[in-house]
PDB file of C-alpha atoms in Angstrom:
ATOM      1  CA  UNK T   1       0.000   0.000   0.000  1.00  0.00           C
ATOM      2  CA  UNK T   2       1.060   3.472  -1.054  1.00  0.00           C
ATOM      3  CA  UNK T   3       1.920   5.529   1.959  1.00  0.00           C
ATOM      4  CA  UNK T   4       2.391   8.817  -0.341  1.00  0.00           C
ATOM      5  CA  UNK T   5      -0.790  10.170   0.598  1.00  0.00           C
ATOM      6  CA  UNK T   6      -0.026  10.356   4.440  1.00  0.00           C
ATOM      7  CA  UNK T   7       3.388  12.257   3.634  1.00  0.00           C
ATOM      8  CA  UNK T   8       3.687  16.288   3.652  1.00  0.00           C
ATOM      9  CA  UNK T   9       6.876  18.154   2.716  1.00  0.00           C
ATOM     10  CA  UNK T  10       7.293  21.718   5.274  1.00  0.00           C
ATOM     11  CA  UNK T  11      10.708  23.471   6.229  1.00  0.00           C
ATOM     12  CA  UNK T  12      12.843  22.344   8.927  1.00  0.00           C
ATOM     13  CA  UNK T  13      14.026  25.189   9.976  1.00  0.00           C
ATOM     14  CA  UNK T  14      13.937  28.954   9.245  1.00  0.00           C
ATOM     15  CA  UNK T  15      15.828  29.360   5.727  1.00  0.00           C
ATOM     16  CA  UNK T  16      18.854  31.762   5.572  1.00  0.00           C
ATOM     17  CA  UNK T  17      18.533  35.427   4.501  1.00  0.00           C
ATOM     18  CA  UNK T  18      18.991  35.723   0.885  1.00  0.00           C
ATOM     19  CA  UNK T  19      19.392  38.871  -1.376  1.00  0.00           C
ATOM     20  CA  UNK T  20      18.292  39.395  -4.847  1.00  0.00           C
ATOM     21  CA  UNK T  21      18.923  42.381  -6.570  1.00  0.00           C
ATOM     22  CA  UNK T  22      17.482  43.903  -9.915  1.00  0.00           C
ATOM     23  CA  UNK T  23      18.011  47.413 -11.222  1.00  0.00           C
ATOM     24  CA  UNK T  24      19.334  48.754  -7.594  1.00  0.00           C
ATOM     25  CA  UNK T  25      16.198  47.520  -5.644  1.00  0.00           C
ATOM     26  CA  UNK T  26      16.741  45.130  -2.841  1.00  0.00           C
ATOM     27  CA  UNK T  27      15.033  42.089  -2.565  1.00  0.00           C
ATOM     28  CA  UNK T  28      15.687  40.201   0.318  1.00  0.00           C
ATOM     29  CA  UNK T  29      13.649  36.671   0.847  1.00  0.00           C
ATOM     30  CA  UNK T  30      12.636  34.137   4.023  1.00  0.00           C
ATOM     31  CA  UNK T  31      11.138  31.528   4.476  1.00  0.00           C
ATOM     32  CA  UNK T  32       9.937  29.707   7.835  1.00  0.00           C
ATOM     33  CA  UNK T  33       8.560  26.721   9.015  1.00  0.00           C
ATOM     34  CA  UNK T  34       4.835  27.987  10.977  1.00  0.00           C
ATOM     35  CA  UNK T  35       1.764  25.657  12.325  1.00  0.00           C
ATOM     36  CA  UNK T  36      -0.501  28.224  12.615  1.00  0.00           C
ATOM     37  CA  UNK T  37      -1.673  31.855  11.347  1.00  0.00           C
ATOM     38  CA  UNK T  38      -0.993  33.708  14.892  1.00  0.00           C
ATOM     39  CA  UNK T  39       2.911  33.073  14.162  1.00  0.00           C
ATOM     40  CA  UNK T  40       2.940  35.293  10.510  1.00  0.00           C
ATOM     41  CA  UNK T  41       2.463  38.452  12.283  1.00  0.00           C
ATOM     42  CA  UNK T  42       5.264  38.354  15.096  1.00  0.00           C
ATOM     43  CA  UNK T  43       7.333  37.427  11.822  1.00  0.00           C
ATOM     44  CA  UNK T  44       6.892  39.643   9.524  1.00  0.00           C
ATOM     45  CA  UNK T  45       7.285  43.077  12.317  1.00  0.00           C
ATOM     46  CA  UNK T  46      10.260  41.357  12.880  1.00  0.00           C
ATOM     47  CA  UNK T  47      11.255  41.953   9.437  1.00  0.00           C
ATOM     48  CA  UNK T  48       9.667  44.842   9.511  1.00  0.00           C
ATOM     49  CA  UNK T  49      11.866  46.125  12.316  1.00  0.00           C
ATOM     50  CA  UNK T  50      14.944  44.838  10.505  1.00  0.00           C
ATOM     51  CA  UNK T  51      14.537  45.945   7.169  1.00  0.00           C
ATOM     52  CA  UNK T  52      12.866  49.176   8.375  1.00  0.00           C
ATOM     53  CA  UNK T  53      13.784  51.459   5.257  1.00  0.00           C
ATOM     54  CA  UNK T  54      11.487  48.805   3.386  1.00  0.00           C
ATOM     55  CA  UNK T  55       8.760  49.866   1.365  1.00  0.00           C
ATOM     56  CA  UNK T  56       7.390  46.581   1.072  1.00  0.00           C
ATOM     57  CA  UNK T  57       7.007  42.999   2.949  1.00  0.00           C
ATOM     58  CA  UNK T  58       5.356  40.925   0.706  1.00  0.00           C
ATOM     59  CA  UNK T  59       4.348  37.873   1.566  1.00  0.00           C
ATOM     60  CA  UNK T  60       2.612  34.211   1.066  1.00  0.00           C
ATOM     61  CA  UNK T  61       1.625  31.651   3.657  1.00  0.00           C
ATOM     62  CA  UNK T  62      -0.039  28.385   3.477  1.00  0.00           C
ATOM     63  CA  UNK T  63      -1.311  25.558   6.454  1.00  0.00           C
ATOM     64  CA  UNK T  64      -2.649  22.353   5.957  1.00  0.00           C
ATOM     65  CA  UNK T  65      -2.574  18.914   4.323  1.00  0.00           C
ATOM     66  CA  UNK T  66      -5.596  18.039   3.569  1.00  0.00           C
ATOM     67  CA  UNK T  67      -7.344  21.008   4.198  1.00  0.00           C
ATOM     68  CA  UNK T  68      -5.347  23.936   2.664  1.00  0.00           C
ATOM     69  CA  UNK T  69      -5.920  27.392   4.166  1.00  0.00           C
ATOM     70  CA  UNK T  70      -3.437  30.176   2.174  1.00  0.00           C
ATOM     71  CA  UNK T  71      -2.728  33.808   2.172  1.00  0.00           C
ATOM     72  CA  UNK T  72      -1.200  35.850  -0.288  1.00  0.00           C
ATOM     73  CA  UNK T  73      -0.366  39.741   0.397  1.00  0.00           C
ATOM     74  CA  UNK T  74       0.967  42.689  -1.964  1.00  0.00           C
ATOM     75  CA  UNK T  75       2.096  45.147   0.925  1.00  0.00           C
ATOM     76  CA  UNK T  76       1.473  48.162  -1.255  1.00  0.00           C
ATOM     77  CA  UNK T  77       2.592  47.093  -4.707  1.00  0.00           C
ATOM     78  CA  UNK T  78       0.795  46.769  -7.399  1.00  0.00           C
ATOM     79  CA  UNK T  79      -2.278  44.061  -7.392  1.00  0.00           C
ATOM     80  CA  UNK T  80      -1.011  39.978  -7.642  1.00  0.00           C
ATOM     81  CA  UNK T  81       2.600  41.466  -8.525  1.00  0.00           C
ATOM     82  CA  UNK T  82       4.294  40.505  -5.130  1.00  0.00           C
ATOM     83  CA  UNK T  83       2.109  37.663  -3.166  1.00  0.00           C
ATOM     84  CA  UNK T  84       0.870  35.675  -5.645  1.00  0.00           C
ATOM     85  CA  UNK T  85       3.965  34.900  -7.144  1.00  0.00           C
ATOM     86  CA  UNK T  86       5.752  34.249  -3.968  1.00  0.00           C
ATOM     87  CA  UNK T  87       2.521  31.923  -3.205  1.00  0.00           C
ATOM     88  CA  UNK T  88       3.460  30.046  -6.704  1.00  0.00           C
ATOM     89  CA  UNK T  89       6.697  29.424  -5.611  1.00  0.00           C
ATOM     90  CA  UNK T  90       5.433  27.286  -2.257  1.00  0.00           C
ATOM     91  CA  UNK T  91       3.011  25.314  -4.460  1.00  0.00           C
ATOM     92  CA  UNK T  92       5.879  24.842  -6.864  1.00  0.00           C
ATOM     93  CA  UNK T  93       8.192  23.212  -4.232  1.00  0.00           C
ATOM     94  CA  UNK T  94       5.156  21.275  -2.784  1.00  0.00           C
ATOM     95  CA  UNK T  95       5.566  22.604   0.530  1.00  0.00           C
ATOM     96  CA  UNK T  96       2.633  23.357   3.690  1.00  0.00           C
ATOM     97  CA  UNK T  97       2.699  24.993   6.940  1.00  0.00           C
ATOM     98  CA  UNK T  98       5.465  27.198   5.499  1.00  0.00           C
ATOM     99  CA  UNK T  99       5.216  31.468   5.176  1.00  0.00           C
ATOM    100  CA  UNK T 100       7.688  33.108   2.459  1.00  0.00           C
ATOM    101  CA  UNK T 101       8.243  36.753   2.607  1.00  0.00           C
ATOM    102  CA  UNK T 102       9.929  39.559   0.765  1.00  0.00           C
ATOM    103  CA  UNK T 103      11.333  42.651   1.798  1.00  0.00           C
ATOM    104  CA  UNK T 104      11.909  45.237  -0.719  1.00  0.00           C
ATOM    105  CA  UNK T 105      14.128  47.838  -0.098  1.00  0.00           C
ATOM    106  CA  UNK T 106      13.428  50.335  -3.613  1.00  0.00           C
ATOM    107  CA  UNK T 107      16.411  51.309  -5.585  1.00  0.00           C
ATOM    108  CA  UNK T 108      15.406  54.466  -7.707  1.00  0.00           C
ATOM    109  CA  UNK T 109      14.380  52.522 -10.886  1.00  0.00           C
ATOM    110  CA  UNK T 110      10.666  50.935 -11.261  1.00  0.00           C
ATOM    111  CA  UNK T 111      10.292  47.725 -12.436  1.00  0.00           C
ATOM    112  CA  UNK T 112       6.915  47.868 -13.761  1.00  0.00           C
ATOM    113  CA  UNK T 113       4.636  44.983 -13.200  1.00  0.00           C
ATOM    114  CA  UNK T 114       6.206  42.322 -15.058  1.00  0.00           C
ATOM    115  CA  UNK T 115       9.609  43.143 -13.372  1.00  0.00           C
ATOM    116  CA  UNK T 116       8.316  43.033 -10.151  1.00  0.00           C
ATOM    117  CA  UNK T 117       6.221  40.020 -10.506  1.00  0.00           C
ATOM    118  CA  UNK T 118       9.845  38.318 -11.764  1.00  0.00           C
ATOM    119  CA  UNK T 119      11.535  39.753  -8.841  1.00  0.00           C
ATOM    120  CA  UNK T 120       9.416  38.453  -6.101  1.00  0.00           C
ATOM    121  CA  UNK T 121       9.318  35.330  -7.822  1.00  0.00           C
ATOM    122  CA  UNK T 122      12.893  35.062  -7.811  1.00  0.00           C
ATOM    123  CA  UNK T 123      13.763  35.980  -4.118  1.00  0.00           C
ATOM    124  CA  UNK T 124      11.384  33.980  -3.112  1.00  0.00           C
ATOM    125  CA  UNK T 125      12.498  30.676  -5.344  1.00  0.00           C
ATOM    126  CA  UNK T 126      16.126  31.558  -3.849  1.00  0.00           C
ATOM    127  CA  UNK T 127      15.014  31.576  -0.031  1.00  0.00           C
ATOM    128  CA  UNK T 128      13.114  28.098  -0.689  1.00  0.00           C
ATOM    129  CA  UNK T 129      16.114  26.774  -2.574  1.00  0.00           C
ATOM    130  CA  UNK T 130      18.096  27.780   0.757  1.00  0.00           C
ATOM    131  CA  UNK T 131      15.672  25.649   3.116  1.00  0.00           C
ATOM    132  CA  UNK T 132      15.884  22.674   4.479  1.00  0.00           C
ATOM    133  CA  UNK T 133      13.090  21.023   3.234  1.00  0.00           C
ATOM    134  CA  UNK T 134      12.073  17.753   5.139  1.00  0.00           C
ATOM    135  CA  UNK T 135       8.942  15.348   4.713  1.00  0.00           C
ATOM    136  CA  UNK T 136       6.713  14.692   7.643  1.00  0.00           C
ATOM    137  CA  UNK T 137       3.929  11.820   8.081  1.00  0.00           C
ATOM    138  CA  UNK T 138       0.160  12.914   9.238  1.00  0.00           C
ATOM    139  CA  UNK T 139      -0.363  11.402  12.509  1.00  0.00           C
ATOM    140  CA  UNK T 140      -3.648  11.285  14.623  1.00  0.00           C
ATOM    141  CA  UNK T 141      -3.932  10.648  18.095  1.00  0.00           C
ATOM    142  CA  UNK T 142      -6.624   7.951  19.375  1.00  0.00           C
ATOM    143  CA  UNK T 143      -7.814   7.245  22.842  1.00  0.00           C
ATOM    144  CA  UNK T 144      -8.495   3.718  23.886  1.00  0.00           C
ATOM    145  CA  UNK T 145     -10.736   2.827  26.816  1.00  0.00           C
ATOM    146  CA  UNK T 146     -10.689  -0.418  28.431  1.00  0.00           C
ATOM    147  CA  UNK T 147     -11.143  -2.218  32.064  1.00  0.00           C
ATOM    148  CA  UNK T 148      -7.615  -3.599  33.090  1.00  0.00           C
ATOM    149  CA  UNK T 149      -8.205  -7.211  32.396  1.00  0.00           C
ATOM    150  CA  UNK T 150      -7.792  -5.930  28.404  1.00  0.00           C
ATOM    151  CA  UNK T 151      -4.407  -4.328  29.885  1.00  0.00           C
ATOM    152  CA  UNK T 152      -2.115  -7.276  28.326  1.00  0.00           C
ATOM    153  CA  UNK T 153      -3.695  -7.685  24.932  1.00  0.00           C
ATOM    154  CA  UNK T 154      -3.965  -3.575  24.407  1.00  0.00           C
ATOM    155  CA  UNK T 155      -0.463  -3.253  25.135  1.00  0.00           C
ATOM    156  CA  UNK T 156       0.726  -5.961  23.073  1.00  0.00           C
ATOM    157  CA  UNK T 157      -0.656  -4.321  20.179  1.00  0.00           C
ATOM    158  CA  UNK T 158       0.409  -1.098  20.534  1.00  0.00           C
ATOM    159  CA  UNK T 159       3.869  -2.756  20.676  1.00  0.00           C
ATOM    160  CA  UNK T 160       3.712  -4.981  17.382  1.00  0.00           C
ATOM    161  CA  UNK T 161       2.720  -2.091  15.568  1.00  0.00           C
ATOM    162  CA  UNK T 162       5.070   0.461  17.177  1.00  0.00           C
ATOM    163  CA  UNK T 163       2.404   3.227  17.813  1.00  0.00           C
ATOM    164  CA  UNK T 164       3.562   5.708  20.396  1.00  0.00           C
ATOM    165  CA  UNK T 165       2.078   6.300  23.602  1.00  0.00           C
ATOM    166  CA  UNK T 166       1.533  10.026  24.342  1.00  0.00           C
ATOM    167  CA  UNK T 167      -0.426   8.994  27.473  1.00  0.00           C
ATOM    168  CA  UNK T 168      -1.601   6.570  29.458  1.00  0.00           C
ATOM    169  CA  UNK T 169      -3.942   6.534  33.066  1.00  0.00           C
ATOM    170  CA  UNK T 170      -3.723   3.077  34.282  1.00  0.00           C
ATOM    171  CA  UNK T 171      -6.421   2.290  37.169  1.00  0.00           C
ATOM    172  CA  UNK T 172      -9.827   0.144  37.305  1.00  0.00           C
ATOM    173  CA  UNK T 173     -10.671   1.521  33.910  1.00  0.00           C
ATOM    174  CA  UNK T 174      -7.459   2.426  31.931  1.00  0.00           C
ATOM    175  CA  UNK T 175      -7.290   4.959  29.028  1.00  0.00           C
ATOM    176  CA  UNK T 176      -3.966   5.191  26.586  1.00  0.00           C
ATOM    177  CA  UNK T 177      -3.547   7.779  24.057  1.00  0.00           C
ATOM    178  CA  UNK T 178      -1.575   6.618  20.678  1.00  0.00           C
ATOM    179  CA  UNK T 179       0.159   8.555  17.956  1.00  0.00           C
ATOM    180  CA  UNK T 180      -0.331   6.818  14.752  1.00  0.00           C
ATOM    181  CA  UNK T 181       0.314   7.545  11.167  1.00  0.00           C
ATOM    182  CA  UNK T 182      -2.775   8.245   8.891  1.00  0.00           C
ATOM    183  CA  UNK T 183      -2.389   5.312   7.077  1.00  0.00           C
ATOM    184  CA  UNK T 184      -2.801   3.280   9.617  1.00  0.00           C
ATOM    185  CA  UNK T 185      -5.989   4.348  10.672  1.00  0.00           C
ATOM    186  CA  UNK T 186      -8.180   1.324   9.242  1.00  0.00           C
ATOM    187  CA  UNK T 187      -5.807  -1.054  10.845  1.00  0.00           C
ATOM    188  CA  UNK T 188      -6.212   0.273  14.317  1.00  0.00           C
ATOM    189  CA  UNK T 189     -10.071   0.616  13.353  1.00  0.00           C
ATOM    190  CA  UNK T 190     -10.520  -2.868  12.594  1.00  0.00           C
ATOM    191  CA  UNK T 191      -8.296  -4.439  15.463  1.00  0.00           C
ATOM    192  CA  UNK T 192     -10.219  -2.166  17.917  1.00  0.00           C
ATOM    193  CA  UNK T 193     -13.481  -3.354  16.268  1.00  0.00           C
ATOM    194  CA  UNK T 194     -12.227  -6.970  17.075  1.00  0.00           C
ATOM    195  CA  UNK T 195     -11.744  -6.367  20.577  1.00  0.00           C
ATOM    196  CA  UNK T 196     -15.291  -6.103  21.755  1.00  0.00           C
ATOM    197  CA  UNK T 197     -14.593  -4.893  25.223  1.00  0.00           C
ATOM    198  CA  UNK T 198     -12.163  -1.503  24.159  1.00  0.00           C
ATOM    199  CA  UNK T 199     -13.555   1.337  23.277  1.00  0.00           C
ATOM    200  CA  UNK T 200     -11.699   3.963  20.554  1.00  0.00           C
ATOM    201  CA  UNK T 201     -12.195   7.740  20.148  1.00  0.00           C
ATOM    202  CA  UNK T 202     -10.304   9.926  18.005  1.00  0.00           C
ATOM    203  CA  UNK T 203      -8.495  12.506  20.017  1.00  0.00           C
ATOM    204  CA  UNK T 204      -8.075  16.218  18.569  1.00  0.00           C
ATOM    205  CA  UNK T 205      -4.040  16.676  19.052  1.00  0.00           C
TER     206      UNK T 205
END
């Protein structure tokens, strides 16, 4: 069985600072690794702060695997010139819970739209070039529920399959949390199924 579909490619780590210049304007490009929106904000004043003599931070972000949420933000320049093409560039690698942004610091010249759409594009092809990307599986968490008797046999299936425990209350009635991957999912479904006396419920992690 394929397990392609339970994969995800993101950044590892913040990328290094890159510069790309065209006609004397300044385009410098990031990229970072992000799990949700509140974190693009704190980010981007940071490059705000740094690169404070720039007249633009453009930027793209995008979450998700199966559900994709994205954002894609001009900062002042001219409509879809700046954060749709940095967007295109995160599709183009194939890459998720990831925000790419541009700071451009203007050099005298314009570049007109085409030139800036190019720009953008580049800076922000060179800061994903930089990164670290890294593929990740989709895991979901599960809660089983079970008097202790069942102790033994739940364990020894968590075990043969390698799941991880994230946690576990062991009294009269026990309850164990497991990590698994995606694809195991209808697995786990069908041993639990088997097992008339332990109860399963998916766990939000």
């Amino acid at each position: 069985m394929s397990t392609a579909s339970d994969t995800y490619k993101t950044l590892a780590i913040p990328s290094e600072e890159i510069l790309y210049k065209e006609k004397k304007s300044k385009f410098y490009g990031y990229a970072f690794p992000i799990t949700s929106e509140s974190e693009v904000k704190p980010l981007l004043d940071a490059l705000k702060k740094k690169h404070h003599t720039a007249g633009h931070v453009c930027y793209a972000w995008q979450l998700g695997v199966e559900k994709i949420r994205y954002r894609a933000n001009d900062d002042g320049e001219p409509n879809n010139s700046a954060g749709l093409p940095i967007y295109g560039q995160i599709q183009a690698f194939e890459v998720t819970n990831v925000l790419v942004a541009v700071a451009r610091i203007f050099g005298g010249t314009k570049l007109g739209v085409g030139g800036l759409i190019s720009a953008y594009r580049t800076a922000a092809q060179m800061a994903l070039d930089t990164a670290k990307i890294v593929e990740k599986v989709m895991q979901l968490q599960f809660e089983l529920q079970f008097d202790y008797p069942e102790m033994d046999k739940v364990m020894r299936i968590i075990k043969q399959h390698q799941w991880q425990i994230v946690d576990q209350r062991m009294e009269m009635d026990c309850s164990i949390t497991i990590s698994i991957r995606k694809n195991d999912e209808a697995q786990l479904q069908n041993m639990i199924t088997a097992m008339h006396k332990v109860k399963l419920k998916a766990v939000e992690a």
